[in-house]
Coordinates of C-alpha atoms and ligand atoms in Angstrom, one line a residue:
X1 CA -25.9 -5.8 27.8
X2 CA -27.0 -4.5 24.5
X3 CA -26.2 -0.8 26.0
X4 CA -22.5 -2.3 26.8
X5 CA -21.9 -3.4 23.5
X6 CA -23.3 -0.2 21.8
X7 CA -21.0 1.5 24.3
X8 CA -18.2 -0.6 23.2
X9 CA -18.9 0.1 19.5
X10 CA -19.3 3.7 19.8
X11 CA -15.5 4.0 21.9
X12 CA -13.8 1.6 19.1
X13 CA -15.5 4.0 16.4
X14 CA -14.0 7.2 18.1
X15 CA -10.7 5.5 18.6
X16 CA -10.6 4.1 15.0
X17 CA -11.5 7.3 13.4
X18 CA -9.7 9.9 15.6
X19 CA -8.5 12.8 13.3
X20 CA -4.8 12.7 13.1
X21 CA -2.7 16.1 13.8
X22 CA 0.8 16.8 13.1
X23 CA 1.5 14.2 10.6
X24 CA 5.0 14.6 9.6
X25 CA 7.7 12.6 7.8
X26 CA 10.6 11.7 10.3
X27 CA 13.9 10.3 10.2
X28 CA 15.9 8.2 12.7
X29 CA 16.0 4.8 14.4
X30 CA 14.5 3.0 17.2
X31 CA 15.3 -0.3 19.2
X32 CA 12.4 -2.6 19.9
X33 CA 13.1 -5.8 21.2
X34 CA 16.8 -5.7 19.9
X35 CA 15.1 -5.1 16.2
X36 CA 16.0 -1.9 14.3
X37 CA 12.8 0.2 13.4
X38 CA 13.1 3.1 10.8
X39 CA 11.1 5.9 11.8
X40 CA 8.7 6.8 8.9
X41 CA 6.5 9.6 10.4
X42 CA 5.3 11.0 13.4
X43 CA 1.8 12.1 14.5
X44 CA -0.7 12.8 17.1
X45 CA -3.9 11.3 17.5
X46 CA -6.1 11.5 20.9
X47 CA -3.5 13.4 22.4
X48 CA -1.0 10.8 22.2
X49 CA 2.2 11.0 20.0
X50 CA 2.7 8.2 17.6
X51 CA 5.1 6.9 15.2
X52 CA 4.8 4.8 12.2
X53 CA 7.8 2.6 12.0
X54 CA 9.4 -0.1 9.7
X55 CA 11.5 -3.1 10.4
X56 CA 14.4 -2.7 7.9
X57 CA 15.1 -6.5 7.9
X58 CA 11.3 -7.8 7.4
X59 CA 9.8 -4.7 5.9
X60 CA 7.0 -4.9 8.6
X61 CA 5.5 -1.5 9.4
X62 CA 3.5 -0.7 12.5
X63 CA 2.4 2.1 14.6
X64 CA 4.1 2.8 18.1
X65 CA 3.8 5.0 20.8
X66 CA 6.4 7.6 20.8
X67 CA 8.2 6.6 23.8
X68 CA 11.6 5.1 22.6
X69 CA 14.9 6.5 22.7
X70 CA 15.6 8.0 19.0
X71 CA 18.7 7.4 17.2
X72 CA 19.5 9.9 14.4
X73 CA 22.5 8.7 13.3
X74 CA 20.7 6.3 10.5
X75 CA 23.8 5.5 8.3
X76 CA 25.2 3.6 11.0
X77 CA 22.7 0.9 10.6
X78 CA 21.0 1.5 7.3
X79 CA 23.6 0.0 4.8
X80 CA 23.2 -3.9 5.4
X81 CA 19.5 -3.9 5.8
X82 CA 16.8 -5.5 3.4
X83 CA 15.3 -2.1 2.5
X84 CA 18.4 -0.8 1.3
X85 CA 18.8 -3.7 -0.6
X86 CA 15.5 -3.1 -2.2
X87 CA 16.1 0.4 -2.8
X88 CA 19.4 -0.2 -4.9
X89 CA 17.5 -2.5 -6.9
X90 CA 14.9 0.3 -7.5
X91 CA 17.3 2.6 -8.8
X92 CA 18.9 0.2 -11.2
X93 CA 15.3 -0.3 -12.8
X94 CA 14.5 3.4 -13.4
X95 CA 15.3 4.1 -16.5
X96 CA 11.7 5.1 -18.2
X97 CA 8.4 6.9 -17.3
X98 CA 6.7 3.7 -16.4
X99 CA 6.9 0.7 -14.2
X100 CA 10.0 1.9 -12.2
X101 CA 10.6 0.0 -9.0
X102 CA 9.9 -3.6 -7.8
X103 CA 8.8 -5.7 -10.6
X104 CA 9.6 -9.1 -9.4
X105 CA 11.4 -11.2 -6.8
X106 CA 15.1 -11.1 -7.4
X107 CA 15.1 -14.6 -5.8
X108 CA 13.9 -17.9 -6.7
X109 CA 10.6 -18.3 -5.0
X110 CA 7.8 -20.6 -5.0
X111 CA 4.8 -18.4 -5.8
X112 CA 3.5 -14.8 -6.7
X113 CA 2.7 -11.6 -5.4
X114 CA -0.7 -10.6 -6.4
X115 CA -1.5 -6.8 -6.2
X116 CA -4.7 -5.5 -6.8
X117 CA -5.3 -1.7 -7.5
X118 CA -8.1 0.2 -6.5
X119 CA -8.0 3.3 -8.6
X120 CA -11.0 6.0 -8.3
X121 CA -13.8 4.8 -10.7
X122 CA -17.1 5.8 -11.3
X123 CA -18.7 2.3 -11.4
X124 CA -20.9 1.3 -8.5
X125 CA -19.6 -1.6 -6.5
X126 CA -16.4 -3.6 -6.8
X127 CA -15.2 -7.1 -7.9
X128 CA -16.8 -8.6 -5.2
X129 CA -16.6 -12.3 -6.7
X130 CA -13.1 -11.8 -7.4
X131 CA -12.3 -10.7 -3.9
X132 CA -14.4 -13.7 -2.4
X133 CA -12.4 -16.2 -4.5
X134 CA -9.2 -14.9 -2.8
X135 CA -10.4 -15.6 0.7
X136 CA -9.1 -19.1 0.2
X137 CA -5.5 -17.6 -0.8
X138 CA -5.5 -15.1 1.9
X139 CA -2.4 -13.2 0.9
X140 CA -2.6 -10.2 -1.3
X141 CA -1.6 -6.2 -1.4
X142 CA -4.2 -3.8 -2.1
X143 CA -3.2 -0.5 -3.7
X144 CA -5.5 1.9 -2.4
X145 CA -6.4 5.3 -3.5
X146 CA -8.3 7.3 -0.7
X147 CA -11.0 8.6 -3.3
X148 CA -11.8 5.1 -4.3
X149 CA -12.3 4.3 -0.8
X150 CA -14.4 7.4 0.1
X151 CA -16.9 6.9 -3.1
X152 CA -16.9 3.2 -2.1
X153 CA -17.5 3.2 1.4
X154 CA -19.2 0.0 1.8
X155 CA -16.7 -2.1 -0.4
X156 CA -14.0 -0.6 1.5
X157 CA -15.6 -1.4 4.9
X158 CA -16.0 -5.1 3.5
X159 CA -12.6 -5.3 2.7
X160 CA -11.4 -4.0 6.1
X161 CA -14.0 -6.5 7.7
X162 CA -12.2 -9.3 6.0
X163 CA -9.1 -8.4 7.1
X164 CA -10.3 -7.9 10.8
X165 CA -11.8 -11.2 10.5
X166 CA -8.5 -12.6 9.3
X167 CA -9.9 -13.9 6.3
X168 CA -7.6 -12.2 4.1
X169 CA -4.0 -11.0 4.9
X170 CA -4.1 -7.7 3.0
X171 CA -0.6 -5.6 2.6
X172 CA -1.9 -2.1 2.3
X173 CA -0.1 0.1 -0.6
X174 CA -0.4 3.6 -0.8
X175 CA -1.6 4.2 -4.5
X176 CA -2.0 8.3 -4.0
X177 CA -4.9 10.5 -2.8
X178 CA -6.4 11.7 -6.3
X179 CA -4.8 9.7 -8.8
X180 CA -4.9 12.3 -11.5
X181 CA -5.4 11.0 -15.3
X182 CA -6.2 12.8 -18.3
X183 CA -6.2 10.7 -21.0
X184 CA -5.0 13.4 -23.6
X185 CA -1.9 14.0 -21.9
X186 CA 1.6 12.2 -22.5
X187 CA 3.1 10.4 -19.5
X188 CA 5.5 13.2 -18.3
X189 CA 2.3 15.4 -17.7
X190 CA -0.1 12.4 -16.7
X191 CA -1.0 10.8 -13.4
X192 CA 1.6 12.3 -10.3
X193 CA 3.7 14.2 -12.6
X194 CA 0.8 16.5 -13.6
X195 CA 1.2 18.4 -10.3
X196 CA 4.4 17.7 -8.7
X197 CA 3.7 20.4 -6.0
X198 CA 0.9 18.4 -4.7
X199 CA 3.2 15.1 -4.4
X200 CA 3.3 15.2 -0.4
X201 CA -0.5 15.3 -0.1
X202 CA -1.0 12.9 -2.5
X203 CA 1.0 10.5 -0.2
X204 CA 0.4 11.6 3.3
X205 CA -3.4 12.0 3.1
X206 CA -4.1 8.3 1.9
X207 CA -1.5 7.4 4.5
X208 CA -3.3 9.3 7.4
X209 CA -6.8 7.8 6.3
X210 CA -5.5 4.4 6.3
X211 CA -4.3 4.9 9.7
X212 CA -7.6 6.8 10.9
X213 CA -9.4 3.5 9.4
X214 CA -7.3 1.4 11.8
X215 CA -4.9 0.3 8.8
X216 CA -1.2 0.0 8.7
X217 CA 0.4 1.7 5.6
X218 CA 3.2 -0.7 4.1
X219 CA 6.8 0.7 2.8
X220 CA 5.1 0.3 -0.8
X221 CA 3.9 2.7 -2.9
X222 CA 2.7 2.2 -6.4
X223 CA 2.3 5.2 -8.6
X224 CA -0.8 5.6 -10.3
X225 CA -0.3 4.6 -14.0
X226 CA 2.9 3.1 -12.8
X227 CA 4.1 6.3 -14.3
X228 CA 7.1 8.2 -12.4
X229 CA 10.2 10.2 -13.3
X230 CA 13.9 10.5 -11.4
X231 CA 12.3 13.4 -9.6
X232 CA 9.6 11.9 -8.2
X233 CA 11.5 8.9 -7.4
X234 CA 13.8 11.0 -5.3
X235 CA 11.1 12.3 -3.5
X236 CA 9.6 9.1 -2.6
X237 CA 12.8 7.8 -1.7
X238 CA 13.4 10.8 1.0
X239 CA 10.0 9.7 2.5
X240 CA 11.4 6.1 2.7
X241 CA 8.7 4.4 0.2
X242 CA 9.6 1.7 -2.0
X243 CA 7.9 2.1 -5.7
X244 CA 6.3 -1.1 -6.5
X245 CA 5.9 -1.8 -10.2
X246 CA 4.8 -5.3 -11.9
X247 CA 6.0 -7.6 -14.3
X248 CA 2.4 -9.1 -15.3
X249 CA -0.1 -6.4 -15.5
X250 CA -2.2 -9.4 -17.1
X251 CA -4.9 -7.2 -19.2
X252 CA -1.5 -6.0 -21.1
X253 CA -0.9 -9.6 -21.9
X254 CA 2.2 -10.0 -19.4
X255 CA 1.9 -13.4 -18.5
X256 CA 3.4 -14.4 -14.6
X257 CA 6.3 -16.4 -13.9
X258 CA 7.3 -17.6 -10.4
X259 CA 8.1 -14.3 -8.5
X260 CA 6.4 -12.2 -10.4
X261 CA 4.1 -9.0 -9.1
X262 CA 0.9 -9.4 -10.6
X263 CA -1.3 -6.5 -11.2
X264 CA -5.0 -6.4 -11.8
X265 CA -7.7 -3.9 -10.8
X266 CA -10.3 -4.5 -8.5
X267 CA -12.6 -1.6 -9.3
X268 CA -14.5 -2.8 -12.0
X269 CA -12.4 -0.6 -14.7
X270 CA -10.3 -3.7 -16.0
X271 CA -12.6 -7.0 -16.6
X272 CA -10.3 -8.3 -18.7
X273 CA -7.3 -8.5 -16.0
X274 CA -10.0 -10.0 -13.6
X275 CA -11.0 -12.8 -16.2
X276 CA -7.2 -13.8 -16.9
X277 CA -6.5 -13.6 -13.2
X278 CA -9.3 -16.1 -12.4
X279 CA -8.1 -18.3 -15.4
X280 CA -4.7 -18.2 -13.9
X281 CA -5.9 -19.1 -10.5
X282 CA -8.2 -22.0 -11.5
X283 CA -5.5 -23.6 -13.6
X284 CA -2.2 -23.1 -11.7
X285 CA -3.7 -22.8 -7.9
X286 CA -0.7 -20.8 -7.1
X287 CA 0.9 -20.1 -3.9
X288 CA 0.5 -16.2 -3.3
X289 CA 2.9 -14.6 -1.1
X290 CA 3.0 -11.8 1.0
X291 CA 4.5 -8.7 -0.4
X292 CA 6.4 -8.0 2.6
X293 CA 8.3 -11.5 1.8
X294 CA 10.0 -10.0 -1.4
X295 CA 13.4 -10.4 -1.7
Ligands
ZN301 ZN1 -4.6 3.2 -10.5

C-alpha cells in the first residue's frame, strides 16, 4: 500500500510539474456545453495540446484539451460579453501612470474584493497568521510574482495546499515574473515600464509557472506598483487580460466601501496594511467576494 501511495505521489508530481512548451497567445472562440469560451493561450504539456480559455460571461478560466472546433471570428460574439464591458470600463479609467483598470465594482454589491499582493521580498516567511484568519472568509485573490514563489517555496506550497483542500478559494492573479523596482526612478521608467521589451516574458513566465503548479491563471493582471501606461495597457489587452487596480490600498489610508477592491501585501513588506485589514475584518466582519463576480 505504501509503495502504491508513493507511486501515486510520484505520478502526481510528474503531471503537476511537467514542463510547458510552445506557450503562445492565441485567439478565437470555442463552444463548450453551449457556453462561449475565449481562447487565451495554447501550449503543449506531456505531449498533449492544451488551451487556456475564459468564459466571457462569467470570467471563469480553465484548461481544456485542444480538441474543439475553433471559431476565429471573434467579433461575432465578443461585443456583448461581460469581458468586453469590463475592458471598456478599464479604458475609461486609464488617465495616469498609477492605478489603471478595475478599482471597484460598478454595481451595488454586498461585499468587498480582497487582493493580496505577493511581490518579491527578502523577508523570510509570509503573513501566515493573516492568511490563517482568511480561512474563515474563503474568497481572496492572490497577486503572484513568480520570483516570490520561487524564493518562498514552502509558503507558496502552503497556499496551494489551502486551495487544494478547499480551505481558501483563491483567484490567481498574475503580478509579473520579476516585478522590477528601483526606488530612485520615476514611475515612467520604473516597474514594468523599465523594460517594455521584456513585457511578454513578464506575463507568460508567471502564467506557465502557475499552470505547471496546477493553478489556473485568471483573466486579471496586477501591474507591479499599479504602474502602467497606454502602451502596456494596449499590450495587455491584446493578450486578453484585464488590469486590476484598487480603490482601497489600506496602507495608503484608502478606506474600503462596499464593492471596493482592497489591496494589502502578504509578503511581510507592508505590516501597516495587514494591521488595518485585521482591524477591518474584526470590526466589520465583511463578506469577501470572488473576483470573478465583479461587475
Ligand atoms: Zn507588487
